[in-house]
Each structure stands twice: as C-alpha cells, then as structure tokens.
C-alpha cells in the first residue's frame, strides 16, 4: 500500500464543472504539497498546506490533519486546467517528500 | 532568475556507461533534491541536500551519487548505467526551515534512456 494515495487516477470533466481530487496519506507529515504537471512535463507547485485551507484563483486546497486527508478543488474548470495533479506529503522544507501517483485531469470544452 | 536549470534535456546511454546530470539554481535555495519519475509509480526521491557539503539518501539511491560543493549546483552521477535507470529525472529546490512557505521549484527534467 502506497504511503500517499490519490483518487481518482483519471478524471474527465466538462468545462465549467467543479472538480475534486483527493489525497490520503499514512506517513507523519508537517506539510502537504499539491503540484501540477503540464502535458509538456514541467512541474509547478500549487500549494503547501500545514492546516486548514488555501485559495489561489479558482484553486482551493484543504487538509484535515486528524484524518490524514487533503483535497484539491477546481471551480469553473477550463480546458487549460487539463494536467496531472500530484500530491506529496512530507516536511515543510520540501526536502523529503513522498508522492502520490497523480491524477490525470482532462477538461473538455 | 533562471530558476532551476537541468542539462541535458535528453540523453541516450549504453549499459555500463557513466554520466552526470547537471542541476543548478540561482535562487539561493538551501534545499535541493533529485527525483525520478516512472510510469505508474509517481516521483521518487533519489538523493537530497539541505545545504552545501551535506547530502543524504532518499528512497531509491542505489546506482547514483551526488555532491553539493556549492549552494547553486547539485549534480547527479550515474556510476554504471543500467536499463532500469531509464526514466525522467527532475531536480528541485526550495528555501529552508527558516522560511514559512517552502514552494518547490522544479527543473524541466532530463529524459534518460539506457540501452
């Protein structure tokens, strides 16, 4: 069993839909990172969470430390949101992270 | 700032050859890491460094060496390439414990094929 599990593995949505990607972890952590990997392969950091909720534009990330669970929400999804979304659990420094396998999101126009 | 740079972008090696993947960052980050990404397995940590002169092993260190002689550079050496090392390699950097928000910055990746 992976220490960090994401669901779903694949997700197809229509433009405008509300998207939720889930991440559960079994390791002890001080932070949970959400990353986005573009179709070209580049990886960018979206959020780092230690508690509560963060919002950036149409993206919202939440974490429940007691339940060891985090969610990434995308409101009013757009085809440009199509990418692989990856959660990673570990330290706030980001130096030792355990990654989920990623969720492939496709948003159709 | 160039951010995190990696060279080469693509490389083909024969079994047994050695090579060095280069990684550099110009953001004065203390923490640097090397990951490999394989289909169906997600990113896995190979080696990491918390500062110049300090390195440690990650989840899959066998067959790889690293050094951190400067804050900017963190090369990854393949000692004797094997087909199992065919993968996409990412270098990443972040600040340090002194910062409250440690965004990870990733390089563009190196696609390595070992024949």
mmCIF file of N, CA, C and O in Angstrom, chain A residues 1 9 11 13 15-16 20-21 29 32 36 42 46 52 57 64 71 73 78 92 95-98 105-106:
data_model
loop_
_atom_site.group_PDB
_atom_site.id
_atom_site.type_symbol
_atom_site.label_atom_id
_atom_site.label_comp_id
_atom_site.label_asym_id
_atom_site.label_seq_id
_atom_site.Cartn_x
_atom_site.Cartn_y
_atom_site.Cartn_z
ATOM 1 N N UNK A 1 0.865 -1.198 0.000
ATOM 2 C CA UNK A 1 0.000 0.000 0.000
ATOM 3 C C UNK A 1 0.892 1.236 0.000
ATOM 4 O O UNK A 1 1.849 1.328 0.764
ATOM 5 N N UNK A 9 -7.671 8.225 -10.262
ATOM 6 C CA UNK A 9 -6.448 8.222 -11.069
ATOM 7 C C UNK A 9 -6.656 9.031 -12.337
ATOM 8 O O UNK A 9 -5.732 9.672 -12.826
ATOM 9 N N UNK A 11 -9.670 11.544 -14.451
ATOM 10 C CA UNK A 11 -10.896 12.315 -14.283
ATOM 11 C C UNK A 11 -11.144 13.115 -15.554
ATOM 12 O O UNK A 11 -10.257 13.845 -16.008
ATOM 13 N N UNK A 13 -13.873 15.846 -17.252
ATOM 14 C CA UNK A 13 -14.939 16.772 -16.898
ATOM 15 C C UNK A 13 -15.277 17.669 -18.073
ATOM 16 O O UNK A 13 -14.489 17.804 -19.019
ATOM 17 N N UNK A 15 -16.147 21.514 -19.364
ATOM 18 C CA UNK A 15 -15.795 22.877 -18.985
ATOM 19 C C UNK A 15 -16.865 23.462 -18.066
ATOM 20 O O UNK A 15 -18.064 23.343 -18.326
ATOM 21 N N UNK A 16 -16.432 24.093 -16.998
ATOM 22 C CA UNK A 16 -17.352 24.722 -16.060
ATOM 23 C C UNK A 16 -17.655 23.876 -14.835
ATOM 24 O O UNK A 16 -18.173 24.403 -13.840
ATOM 25 N N UNK A 20 -12.968 17.808 -7.888
ATOM 26 C CA UNK A 20 -12.337 17.475 -6.610
ATOM 27 C C UNK A 20 -11.374 16.306 -6.801
ATOM 28 O O UNK A 20 -11.752 15.287 -7.362
ATOM 29 N N UNK A 21 -10.172 16.485 -6.326
ATOM 30 C CA UNK A 21 -9.161 15.424 -6.319
ATOM 31 C C UNK A 21 -8.772 15.186 -4.871
ATOM 32 O O UNK A 21 -8.537 16.137 -4.117
ATOM 33 N N UNK A 29 3.517 13.808 8.725
ATOM 34 C CA UNK A 29 3.964 14.921 7.895
ATOM 35 C C UNK A 29 3.894 16.229 8.655
ATOM 36 O O UNK A 29 3.212 16.343 9.667
ATOM 37 N N UNK A 32 1.669 19.210 3.343
ATOM 38 C CA UNK A 32 1.152 18.500 2.183
ATOM 39 C C UNK A 32 1.270 19.459 1.004
ATOM 40 O O UNK A 32 0.811 20.603 1.073
ATOM 41 N N UNK A 36 1.291 20.585 -10.003
ATOM 42 C CA UNK A 36 0.647 20.408 -11.301
ATOM 43 C C UNK A 36 1.720 20.085 -12.331
ATOM 44 O O UNK A 36 2.736 20.797 -12.415
ATOM 45 N N UNK A 42 6.566 19.778 -17.497
ATOM 46 C CA UNK A 42 7.015 20.671 -16.443
ATOM 47 C C UNK A 42 6.149 20.569 -15.198
ATOM 48 O O UNK A 42 4.948 20.332 -15.284
ATOM 49 N N UNK A 46 1.622 24.207 -6.577
ATOM 50 C CA UNK A 46 0.368 24.944 -6.440
ATOM 51 C C UNK A 46 0.164 25.425 -5.002
ATOM 52 O O UNK A 46 -0.149 26.593 -4.768
ATOM 53 N N UNK A 52 -5.794 23.590 7.620
ATOM 54 C CA UNK A 52 -6.853 24.436 7.115
ATOM 55 C C UNK A 52 -7.022 24.431 5.606
ATOM 56 O O UNK A 52 -7.138 23.384 4.981
ATOM 57 N N UNK A 57 -6.904 31.869 -6.837
ATOM 58 C CA UNK A 57 -7.733 31.930 -8.042
ATOM 59 C C UNK A 57 -8.876 30.939 -7.954
ATOM 60 O O UNK A 57 -9.657 30.943 -6.998
ATOM 61 N N UNK A 64 -7.115 17.960 6.335
ATOM 62 C CA UNK A 64 -7.586 17.544 7.641
ATOM 63 C C UNK A 64 -6.485 16.678 8.250
ATOM 64 O O UNK A 64 -6.313 15.515 7.861
ATOM 65 N N UNK A 71 -7.756 17.630 -0.001
ATOM 66 C CA UNK A 71 -8.483 17.715 -1.260
ATOM 67 C C UNK A 71 -8.040 18.954 -2.033
ATOM 68 O O UNK A 71 -7.710 19.983 -1.429
ATOM 69 N N UNK A 73 -9.596 21.335 -5.020
ATOM 70 C CA UNK A 73 -10.812 21.657 -5.754
ATOM 71 C C UNK A 73 -10.486 22.669 -6.850
ATOM 72 O O UNK A 73 -9.676 23.578 -6.642
ATOM 73 N N UNK A 78 -11.662 24.632 -16.689
ATOM 74 C CA UNK A 78 -11.388 25.110 -18.047
ATOM 75 C C UNK A 78 -10.452 24.118 -18.714
ATOM 76 O O UNK A 78 -9.645 23.481 -18.032
ATOM 77 N N UNK A 92 7.825 20.607 5.684
ATOM 78 C CA UNK A 92 7.575 21.933 5.142
ATOM 79 C C UNK A 92 8.719 22.387 4.246
ATOM 80 O O UNK A 92 8.509 23.131 3.299
ATOM 81 N N UNK A 95 12.119 18.985 1.411
ATOM 82 C CA UNK A 95 13.328 18.254 1.064
ATOM 83 C C UNK A 95 13.136 16.742 1.035
ATOM 84 O O UNK A 95 13.908 16.048 0.416
ATOM 85 N N UNK A 96 12.185 16.210 1.700
ATOM 86 C CA UNK A 96 11.941 14.762 1.687
ATOM 87 C C UNK A 96 10.445 14.524 1.535
ATOM 88 O O UNK A 96 9.720 14.495 2.514
ATOM 89 N N UNK A 97 10.031 14.356 0.303
ATOM 90 C CA UNK A 97 8.612 14.205 0.003
ATOM 91 C C UNK A 97 8.302 12.811 -0.491
ATOM 92 O O UNK A 97 9.103 12.184 -1.193
ATOM 93 N N UNK A 98 7.112 12.321 -0.132
ATOM 94 C CA UNK A 98 6.567 11.082 -0.679
ATOM 95 C C UNK A 98 5.389 11.471 -1.555
ATOM 96 O O UNK A 98 4.480 12.175 -1.102
ATOM 97 N N UNK A 105 -6.200 14.835 -15.137
ATOM 98 C CA UNK A 105 -7.443 15.567 -15.350
ATOM 99 C C UNK A 105 -7.532 16.028 -16.793
ATOM 100 O O UNK A 105 -6.599 16.647 -17.315
ATOM 101 N N UNK A 106 -8.656 15.740 -17.427
ATOM 102 C CA UNK A 106 -8.947 16.236 -18.761
ATOM 103 C C UNK A 106 -10.248 17.015 -18.703
ATOM 104 O O UNK A 106 -11.262 16.482 -18.256
#
